[in-house]
Structures are given as C-alpha cells and as structure tokens.
Coordinates of C-alpha atoms in Angstrom, one line a residue:
M911 CA -66.3 192.0 57.9
K912 CA -63.1 190.6 56.3
K913 CA -61.1 192.7 58.7
Y914 CA -62.9 191.3 61.7
L915 CA -62.6 187.8 60.5
L916 CA -58.9 188.1 59.9
T917 CA -58.4 189.6 63.3
L918 CA -60.4 186.7 64.9
V919 CA -58.3 184.1 63.0
T920 CA -55.1 185.8 64.2
V921 CA -56.2 185.9 67.8
L922 CA -57.2 182.2 67.7
S923 CA -53.9 181.3 66.1
C924 CA -52.0 183.0 68.9
L925 CA -54.1 181.3 71.6
A926 CA -53.6 177.9 70.0
A927 CA -49.9 178.4 69.7
T928 CA -49.7 179.4 73.4
A929 CA -51.7 176.5 74.5
Q930 CA -50.0 173.8 72.5
G931 CA -46.4 175.0 73.1
A932 CA -43.7 173.6 70.9
R933 CA -46.0 171.6 68.6
G934 CA -47.2 174.8 66.9
V935 CA -50.3 175.4 65.0
K936 CA -51.3 173.1 62.1
I937 CA -53.3 174.8 59.4
A938 CA -54.9 173.5 56.2
Y939 CA -57.3 174.9 53.6
I940 CA -59.7 173.9 50.9
D941 CA -61.0 175.5 47.7
M942 CA -64.8 175.0 47.9
E943 CA -65.4 176.2 44.3
Y944 CA -62.7 173.9 43.0
I945 CA -64.2 170.9 44.9
L946 CA -67.7 171.7 43.7
D947 CA -66.7 172.0 40.1
K948 CA -65.0 168.6 40.3
A949 CA -67.8 166.9 42.2
P950 CA -69.8 164.7 39.8
D951 CA -73.1 165.2 41.7
Y952 CA -72.8 168.9 41.8
A953 CA -71.9 169.1 38.1
E954 CA -75.1 167.2 37.2
A955 CA -77.3 169.3 39.5
K956 CA -75.7 172.5 38.2
N957 CA -76.4 171.4 34.6
Q958 CA -80.1 170.9 35.4
L959 CA -80.3 174.2 37.1
E960 CA -78.7 176.0 34.2
Q961 CA -81.3 174.4 31.9
K962 CA -84.0 175.9 34.1
A963 CA -82.3 179.3 34.1
Q964 CA -82.1 179.2 30.3
K965 CA -85.8 178.4 30.1
W966 CA -86.6 181.4 32.4
K967 CA -84.5 183.7 30.3
Q968 CA -86.3 182.6 27.2
E969 CA -89.6 183.4 28.8
I970 CA -88.4 186.8 29.8
D971 CA -87.1 187.5 26.3
V972 CA -90.6 186.5 24.9
K973 CA -92.3 188.9 27.3
K974 CA -89.8 191.7 26.3
S975 CA -90.5 191.0 22.6
E976 CA -94.3 191.3 23.1
I977 CA -93.9 194.5 25.1
E978 CA -91.7 196.0 22.3
K979 CA -94.3 195.0 19.7
L980 CA -97.1 196.7 21.7
K981 CA -95.0 199.8 22.1
E982 CA -94.3 200.0 18.3
A983 CA -98.0 199.4 17.5
L984 CA -99.0 202.2 19.9
K985 CA -96.5 204.5 18.4
A986 CA -97.8 203.9 14.9
E987 CA -101.5 204.1 15.7
K988 CA -101.3 206.8 18.4
A989 CA -102.4 209.6 16.0
L990 CA -105.5 207.6 15.1
L991 CA -106.5 206.7 18.6
T992 CA -108.4 208.7 21.1
K993 CA -106.8 209.8 24.3
E994 CA -108.7 207.2 26.4
L995 CA -107.5 204.3 24.1
V996 CA -103.9 205.6 24.2
E997 CA -104.0 205.7 28.0
E998 CA -105.5 202.2 28.1
R999 CA -102.8 200.9 25.8
E1000 CA -100.1 202.5 27.9
E1001 CA -101.5 201.1 31.1
E1002 CA -101.5 197.6 29.5
I1003 CA -97.9 198.0 28.5
A1004 CA -96.9 199.2 31.9
Y1005 CA -98.7 196.3 33.5
L1006 CA -96.9 193.8 31.2
E1007 CA -93.5 195.5 32.0
K1008 CA -94.1 195.2 35.7
E1009 CA -95.2 191.6 35.4
M1010 CA -92.0 190.9 33.4
L1011 CA -89.8 192.6 36.1
D1012 CA -91.5 190.7 38.9
F1013 CA -90.9 187.4 37.0
Q1014 CA -87.3 188.3 36.5
E1015 CA -86.9 189.2 40.2
K1016 CA -88.6 186.0 41.2
K1017 CA -86.3 183.9 39.2
F1018 CA -83.0 185.7 39.2
G1019 CA -83.2 188.0 42.3
P1020 CA -81.1 187.7 45.5
T1021 CA -83.8 185.5 47.0
G1022 CA -85.1 184.1 43.7
D1023 CA -85.6 180.6 42.6
L1024 CA -82.1 180.3 41.0
V1025 CA -80.3 181.1 44.2
T1026 CA -82.7 179.1 46.4
Q1027 CA -82.5 176.0 44.2
K1028 CA -78.7 176.3 43.9
S1029 CA -78.5 176.4 47.7
V1030 CA -80.7 173.3 47.9
L1031 CA -78.5 171.5 45.4
V1032 CA -75.2 172.5 47.0
K1033 CA -76.1 172.0 50.6
P1034 CA -75.9 168.2 50.7
I1035 CA -72.6 168.3 48.9
Q1036 CA -71.3 171.0 51.3
D1037 CA -72.4 169.0 54.3
Q1038 CA -70.5 166.0 52.9
I1039 CA -67.4 168.2 52.4
F1040 CA -67.7 169.6 55.9
T1041 CA -67.9 166.1 57.4
I1042 CA -64.9 164.9 55.5
V1043 CA -62.9 168.0 56.5
Q1044 CA -63.8 167.4 60.2
D1045 CA -62.6 163.8 59.9
L1046 CA -59.4 164.8 58.3
A1047 CA -58.8 167.6 60.9
E1048 CA -59.3 165.0 63.7
I1049 CA -57.0 162.4 62.1
R1050 CA -54.2 164.9 61.1
K1051 CA -54.6 167.1 64.2
Y1052 CA -55.4 170.3 62.3
D1053 CA -56.1 173.4 64.4
F1054 CA -57.7 175.4 61.5
V1055 CA -59.1 174.5 58.1
F1056 CA -60.0 177.5 55.9
D1057 CA -61.9 177.9 52.7
K1058 CA -59.9 179.7 50.0
S1059 CA -63.0 180.7 48.1
S1060 CA -64.7 182.4 51.1
D1061 CA -64.6 186.0 52.1
L1062 CA -61.3 185.5 53.9
T1063 CA -58.5 187.0 51.9
M1064 CA -55.6 184.7 51.6
L1065 CA -52.6 186.6 50.3
F1066 CA -50.4 183.4 50.1
A1067 CA -51.1 179.7 50.6
A1068 CA -48.6 176.9 50.2
N1069 CA -49.8 174.0 48.1
K1070 CA -48.7 171.5 50.7
H1071 CA -51.5 172.7 53.0
D1072 CA -54.2 172.3 50.3
I1073 CA -56.3 169.2 51.0
S1074 CA -58.9 169.8 48.3
E1075 CA -57.8 166.8 46.2
L1076 CA -57.9 164.6 49.3
V1077 CA -61.5 165.7 50.0
L1078 CA -62.4 164.9 46.4
T1079 CA -60.9 161.4 46.8
R1080 CA -62.9 160.8 50.0
M1081 CA -66.1 161.9 48.2
A1082 CA -65.5 159.6 45.3
R1083 CA -64.9 156.7 47.7
A1084 CA -68.1 157.5 49.6
A1085 CA -70.0 157.4 46.4
K1086 CA -68.6 154.0 45.5
Q1087 CA -69.3 152.5 49.0
E1088 CA -73.0 152.2 48.3
S1089 CA -72.5 149.6 45.6
L1090 CA -69.6 147.6 47.2
S1091 CA -69.7 144.4 49.1
S1092 CA -68.4 144.0 52.6
R1093 CA -65.2 142.5 51.4
Q1094 CA -64.6 145.3 48.9
L1095 CA -65.4 147.8 51.7
K1096 CA -62.8 146.3 53.9
K1097 CA -60.3 146.4 51.1
L1098 CA -61.2 150.0 50.4
E1099 CA -60.7 150.9 54.1
E1100 CA -57.3 149.3 54.2
Q1101 CA -56.3 151.1 51.0
E1102 CA -57.5 154.4 52.5
K1103 CA -55.4 153.8 55.7
E1104 CA -52.4 153.0 53.5
E1105 CA -52.8 156.2 51.5
E1106 CA -53.3 158.2 54.7
R1107 CA -50.0 156.9 56.0
A1108 CA -48.3 157.8 52.7
T1109 CA -49.8 161.3 52.5
N1110 CA -49.9 162.4 56.1
P1111 CA -47.1 164.8 56.7
D1112 CA -46.6 163.8 60.3
I1113 CA -46.4 160.1 59.4
V1114 CA -44.0 160.8 56.5
E1115 CA -41.8 162.9 58.8
R1116 CA -41.7 160.2 61.5
Q1117 CA -40.8 157.6 58.9
R1118 CA -38.0 159.8 57.6
I1119 CA -36.5 160.2 61.1
L1120 CA -36.7 156.4 61.7
D1121 CA -35.0 155.8 58.4
E1122 CA -32.2 158.2 59.3
K1123 CA -31.7 156.5 62.7
K1124 CA -31.6 153.1 61.0
A1125 CA -29.1 154.3 58.5
A1126 CA -26.9 155.8 61.2
K1127 CA -27.0 152.5 63.2
Q1128 CA -26.1 150.5 60.1
K1129 CA -23.2 152.9 59.4
L1130 CA -21.9 152.4 63.0
I1131 CA -22.1 148.6 62.5
D1132 CA -20.3 148.9 59.1
D1133 CA -17.6 151.1 60.7
K1134 CA -17.0 148.5 63.5
R1135 CA -16.7 145.7 61.0
A1136 CA -14.3 147.7 58.9
A1137 CA -12.2 148.4 62.0
Q1138 CA -12.1 144.7 63.0
Q1139 CA -11.2 143.7 59.4
A1140 CA -8.4 146.2 59.4
K1141 CA -7.0 144.8 62.7
R1142 CA -7.2 141.3 61.3
D1143 CA -5.4 142.3 58.2
A1144 CA -2.7 144.0 60.2
Y1145 CA -2.3 140.9 62.4
E1146 CA -2.0 138.6 59.4
A1147 CA 0.5 141.0 57.8
K1148 CA 2.6 141.0 61.0
K1149 CA 2.4 137.2 61.2
Q1150 CA 3.5 136.8 57.6
Q1151 CA 6.4 139.2 58.3
L1152 CA 7.6 137.3 61.3
K1153 CA 7.4 134.1 59.3
E1154 CA 9.5 135.5 56.5
E1155 CA 12.1 136.8 59.0
R1156 CA 12.4 133.4 60.6
E1157 CA 12.8 131.7 57.2
A1158 CA 15.4 134.3 56.2
K1159 CA 17.3 133.8 59.4
K1160 CA 17.2 130.0 59.0
N1161 CA 18.4 130.1 55.4
G1162 CA 21.0 132.8 56.0
T1163 CA 19.4 135.2 53.5
T1164 CA 18.6 138.9 53.9
P1165 CA 15.3 139.3 55.7
P1166 CA 12.7 141.5 54.0
A1167 CA 12.4 145.1 55.0
A1168 CA 10.5 145.3 58.2
G1169 CA 9.1 148.7 57.5
T1170 CA 7.4 147.9 54.2
A1171 CA 4.6 145.8 55.5
N1172 CA 4.3 148.1 58.6
K1173 CA 4.0 151.1 56.4
R1174 CA 1.5 149.4 54.2
N1175 CA -0.6 148.4 57.2
A1176 CA -0.2 151.8 58.8
A1177 CA -1.4 153.5 55.6
S1178 CA -4.4 151.1 55.4
E1179 CA -5.2 151.7 59.1
T1180 CA -4.8 155.4 58.7
E1181 CA -7.2 155.4 55.6
T1182 CA -9.7 153.2 57.5
T1183 CA -9.5 155.5 60.5
D1184 CA -10.0 158.6 58.4
V1185 CA -13.0 157.1 56.7
K1186 CA -14.3 155.9 60.0
E1187 CA -13.9 159.3 61.6
G1188 CA -15.5 161.1 58.6
E1189 CA -18.5 158.8 58.6
A1190 CA -18.7 158.8 62.3
G1191 CA -18.8 162.6 62.2
T1192 CA -21.7 162.5 59.8
G1193 CA -23.5 159.9 61.9
E1194 CA -23.0 162.1 65.0
D1195 CA -24.5 165.0 63.2
K1196 CA -27.6 163.0 62.3
A1197 CA -27.9 160.8 65.4
T1198 CA -28.5 163.4 68.1
T1199 CA -31.0 161.6 70.2
A1200 CA -30.2 159.7 73.4
E1201 CA -30.7 156.4 71.8
D1202 CA -28.1 157.2 69.0
K1203 CA -25.6 158.3 71.7
K1204 CA -26.1 155.0 73.5
S1205 CA -25.6 153.1 70.3
N1206 CA -22.4 155.0 69.6
A1207 CA -21.0 154.2 73.1
Q1208 CA -22.0 150.5 72.8
A1209 CA -20.3 150.3 69.4
T1210 CA -17.1 152.0 70.8
R1211 CA -17.0 149.5 73.7
E1212 CA -17.5 146.6 71.3
A1213 CA -14.8 147.9 69.0
A1214 CA -12.4 148.3 72.0
I1215 CA -13.2 144.7 73.2
A1216 CA -12.6 143.3 69.7
A1217 CA -9.3 145.2 69.4
A1218 CA -8.1 143.9 72.8
K1219 CA -9.1 140.4 71.9
A1220 CA -7.3 140.6 68.5
E1221 CA -4.2 142.0 70.3
K1222 CA -4.3 139.2 72.8
E1223 CA -4.6 136.5 70.1
R1224 CA -1.7 138.1 68.2
K1225 CA 0.6 138.0 71.2
A1226 CA -0.4 134.4 72.0
E1227 CA 0.4 133.4 68.4
E1228 CA 3.8 135.2 68.5
K1229 CA 4.6 133.4 71.8
R1230 CA 3.5 130.0 70.4
L1231 CA 5.6 130.6 67.2
A1232 CA 8.6 131.6 69.3
I1233 CA 8.3 128.5 71.5
E1234 CA 8.1 126.3 68.4
A1235 CA 11.1 127.9 66.9
R1236 CA 13.0 127.4 70.3
K1237 CA 12.0 123.8 70.4
K1238 CA 13.1 123.2 66.8
E1239 CA 16.5 124.9 67.5
L1240 CA 17.0 122.7 70.7
Q1241 CA 16.1 119.6 68.7
E1242 CA 18.6 120.5 66.0
R1243 CA 21.3 121.1 68.6
K1244 CA 20.5 117.8 70.3
E1245 CA 20.6 115.9 67.0
A1246 CA 23.9 117.6 66.1
A1247 CA 25.5 116.6 69.5
Q1248 CA 24.2 113.1 69.1
R1249 CA 25.8 112.8 65.7
A1250 CA 29.1 114.1 67.0
K1251 CA 29.1 111.7 69.9
E1252 CA 28.4 108.8 67.6
E1253 CA 31.2 109.9 65.2
K1254 CA 33.7 110.2 68.1
K1255 CA 32.7 106.8 69.4
N1256 CA 33.2 105.0 66.0
K1257 CA 36.6 106.6 65.3
P1258 CA 38.8 104.9 68.1
A1259 CA 37.2 101.5 67.2
E1260 CA 38.4 101.7 63.7
E1261 CA 42.0 102.7 64.8
A1262 CA 42.3 99.7 67.3
K1263 CA 41.2 97.1 64.7
P1264 CA 44.3 94.6 64.2
A1265 CA 45.7 93.8 60.7
E1266 CA 45.0 90.5 59.2
A1267 CA 48.0 87.8 59.6
T1268 CA 49.9 86.6 56.5
P1269 CA 49.9 82.7 56.3
T1270 CA 53.5 81.0 56.3
S1271 CA 54.5 78.1 54.0
P1272 CA 56.1 75.0 55.5
S1273 CA 59.9 74.7 55.4
E1274 CA 61.5 72.4 52.9
G1275 CA 64.0 71.0 55.4
N1276 CA 61.1 69.9 57.5
D1277 CA 59.7 68.0 54.7
P1278 CA 59.4 64.4 55.9
E1279 CA 60.5 63.2 52.6

C-alpha cells in the first residue's frame, strides 16, 4: 500500500511540474498526531475516553479475579465432588471466561467501543484541520499537503515546509471567535492577514526582491550625488588655483605649484570613481531586471548632463574672471597714462613762471630837499 501511494504521489508531482512549468511544485506537510496532542478540545476528549478505558479495564480485572477464585476452589474441592458437579463447575468457569473475552473484545477490539468513540471524538477536530489545510493550500498555492503521521513514509522533510503550528494557530483563533464581538473579529482578521504576509514564503521573497531593488536604486542615486559633488569640488579647487595664480602674478611672487591641487583633485576623483565603479558593479549584479537597467541608463544620462553643465559653468566663470582681469589691467594702464600726462603738463608751467622783481630805493640826488 505504501509503495502504491508513494508511486502515485511521484506521478502526480511530475504531472504538476509539467503543467505548471517554471513555477515548480509547492509542497507542505502537517503532523496530525502533533496537532491533535496540542489541540485543547482533543486533549479533554482524550482524557474522558482514557477514564472510560480505565473503568473497562478494572471490570475485566474483576472478572479475571473471580474466575481465578473459582478455578482455585474447584481445584481444592475437586476430590470431594462428583463428576457431574465438576463438569458443571468447569462449564460455569468456561462461560465466565468467554463472557470476559467478549467484553474485552467489545471494548478494546479493532471495532470496539474505544476505537469507535475515539473516531467520534477525533472526527470533528480532523474536519476542522482539513478545512484549515484547504484554506492554507488555496491561499499559499500549495500543490500537495501531506500528513507526516500517516502511512506515507517521509524519509526527509524540511522544517520550513511544516505548517502544523500554523494550523494550531488557526484552530485557536477559531475557538476564540465564538466569544468575540464584531469589532474584535475584524481586528483578529486584520492581525491574521498581517501574520500571513509575514509568514508566507512567497510574500517574504517578493518583499526581499523589492527591498534589493530599492537599495540598488538608492545606491545609484548616492553614486550620482557623489560624482556631482566630486566635480563641484574639482571646480572650486581649480577656481581657487586660478585666483592664487592671478594674485601671485599681480604681487610679483612665486605662484603655487599648479600640480598640487590638480593631483589632489585627481586623487579624489580617482578614489570616487573607484568607489563608484565598485558599488555600481555590485548594483549591476543585483539589479538584473529591465527596470534596473533602465534606471542605470537614466542615472548615467543625468550624471553626464550634470557633468556637462558643471564644465560649462566652469568655463563661463573662467572667461568672466579673465575679462575682469583684462578690464582691471586696462584701467590701471589708463590711469597710469593719465597721471603721466598730467605730470608732463604741469612741469613746463613751473619752468616758465617769472622770478619776483626786487624793489629799488629812490636816489639821493633826486631828493627834492
């Protein structure tokens, strides 16, 4: 029987795999004995049934004890009794033994009261378990759900496919629903949906993929911002270098080494580029979908546009600074020429200025006296 059942399961698995293609077969299992042992209703019913079985065993032990006493009495009195009395006693003992065996068979036999009442007690719980399993199979798209405690031999079963605890949780909630209000029932349903999202392997896997895509996109944005910041830093460093060179040229001092800032900027850009390439490589390994490739292309275009804009602004700033420097130089030359012209104009005027005349005293001979 086990062999036929295993063959049937194998054939069904192959058919399901062929029909469903790349999705594959989804399998889960339960442990019926474990669930029944943990179910509160079954534990109470089982306790009552064990009490009945204990009572039946006591009755059988009493009957056995009475038969043993009759056998001992017959053995002690057999020499004093007639043949007819001995046969009568033996018939009575045989009747009592048969009656005891019938009672034992009726209570503990394959179709006895113990098995029958156990089936009656277990059936409602099993029906509830089967209903819950069917609901879970429909929600989670299981193709097969096996019972580990059945005749099917399971040589290995991964714990991640065991839904026994989930079945017990659903059973406990079903028992609570009878005493809950409508608001509490609604809250319980929402909690159940939330737990289903948290424990469903398909939902967990989809969430993991979405998180990876989100992380890859964020990394691309961070890389783009880092590249833009590096270009801005390089532009500021170049601007500062040009300013220092102009100041040095104006003051007649030695200009700073041109390669120092460039080397520093080049090292910074190289480091940023290496980090970007390394992180971009990791992102490309993870973001393999068409959407991720589109995001990469968009980020590359935006980075190129930003770089071109920064370069354009840098050239415009250099041109403006050069124009201002030229204007300043022309202004200085014009002022110097004006000063020279004024100095040249003032010099001949000073040379042509006449000397002051010395006043003469009147002659004595001309004195009218």
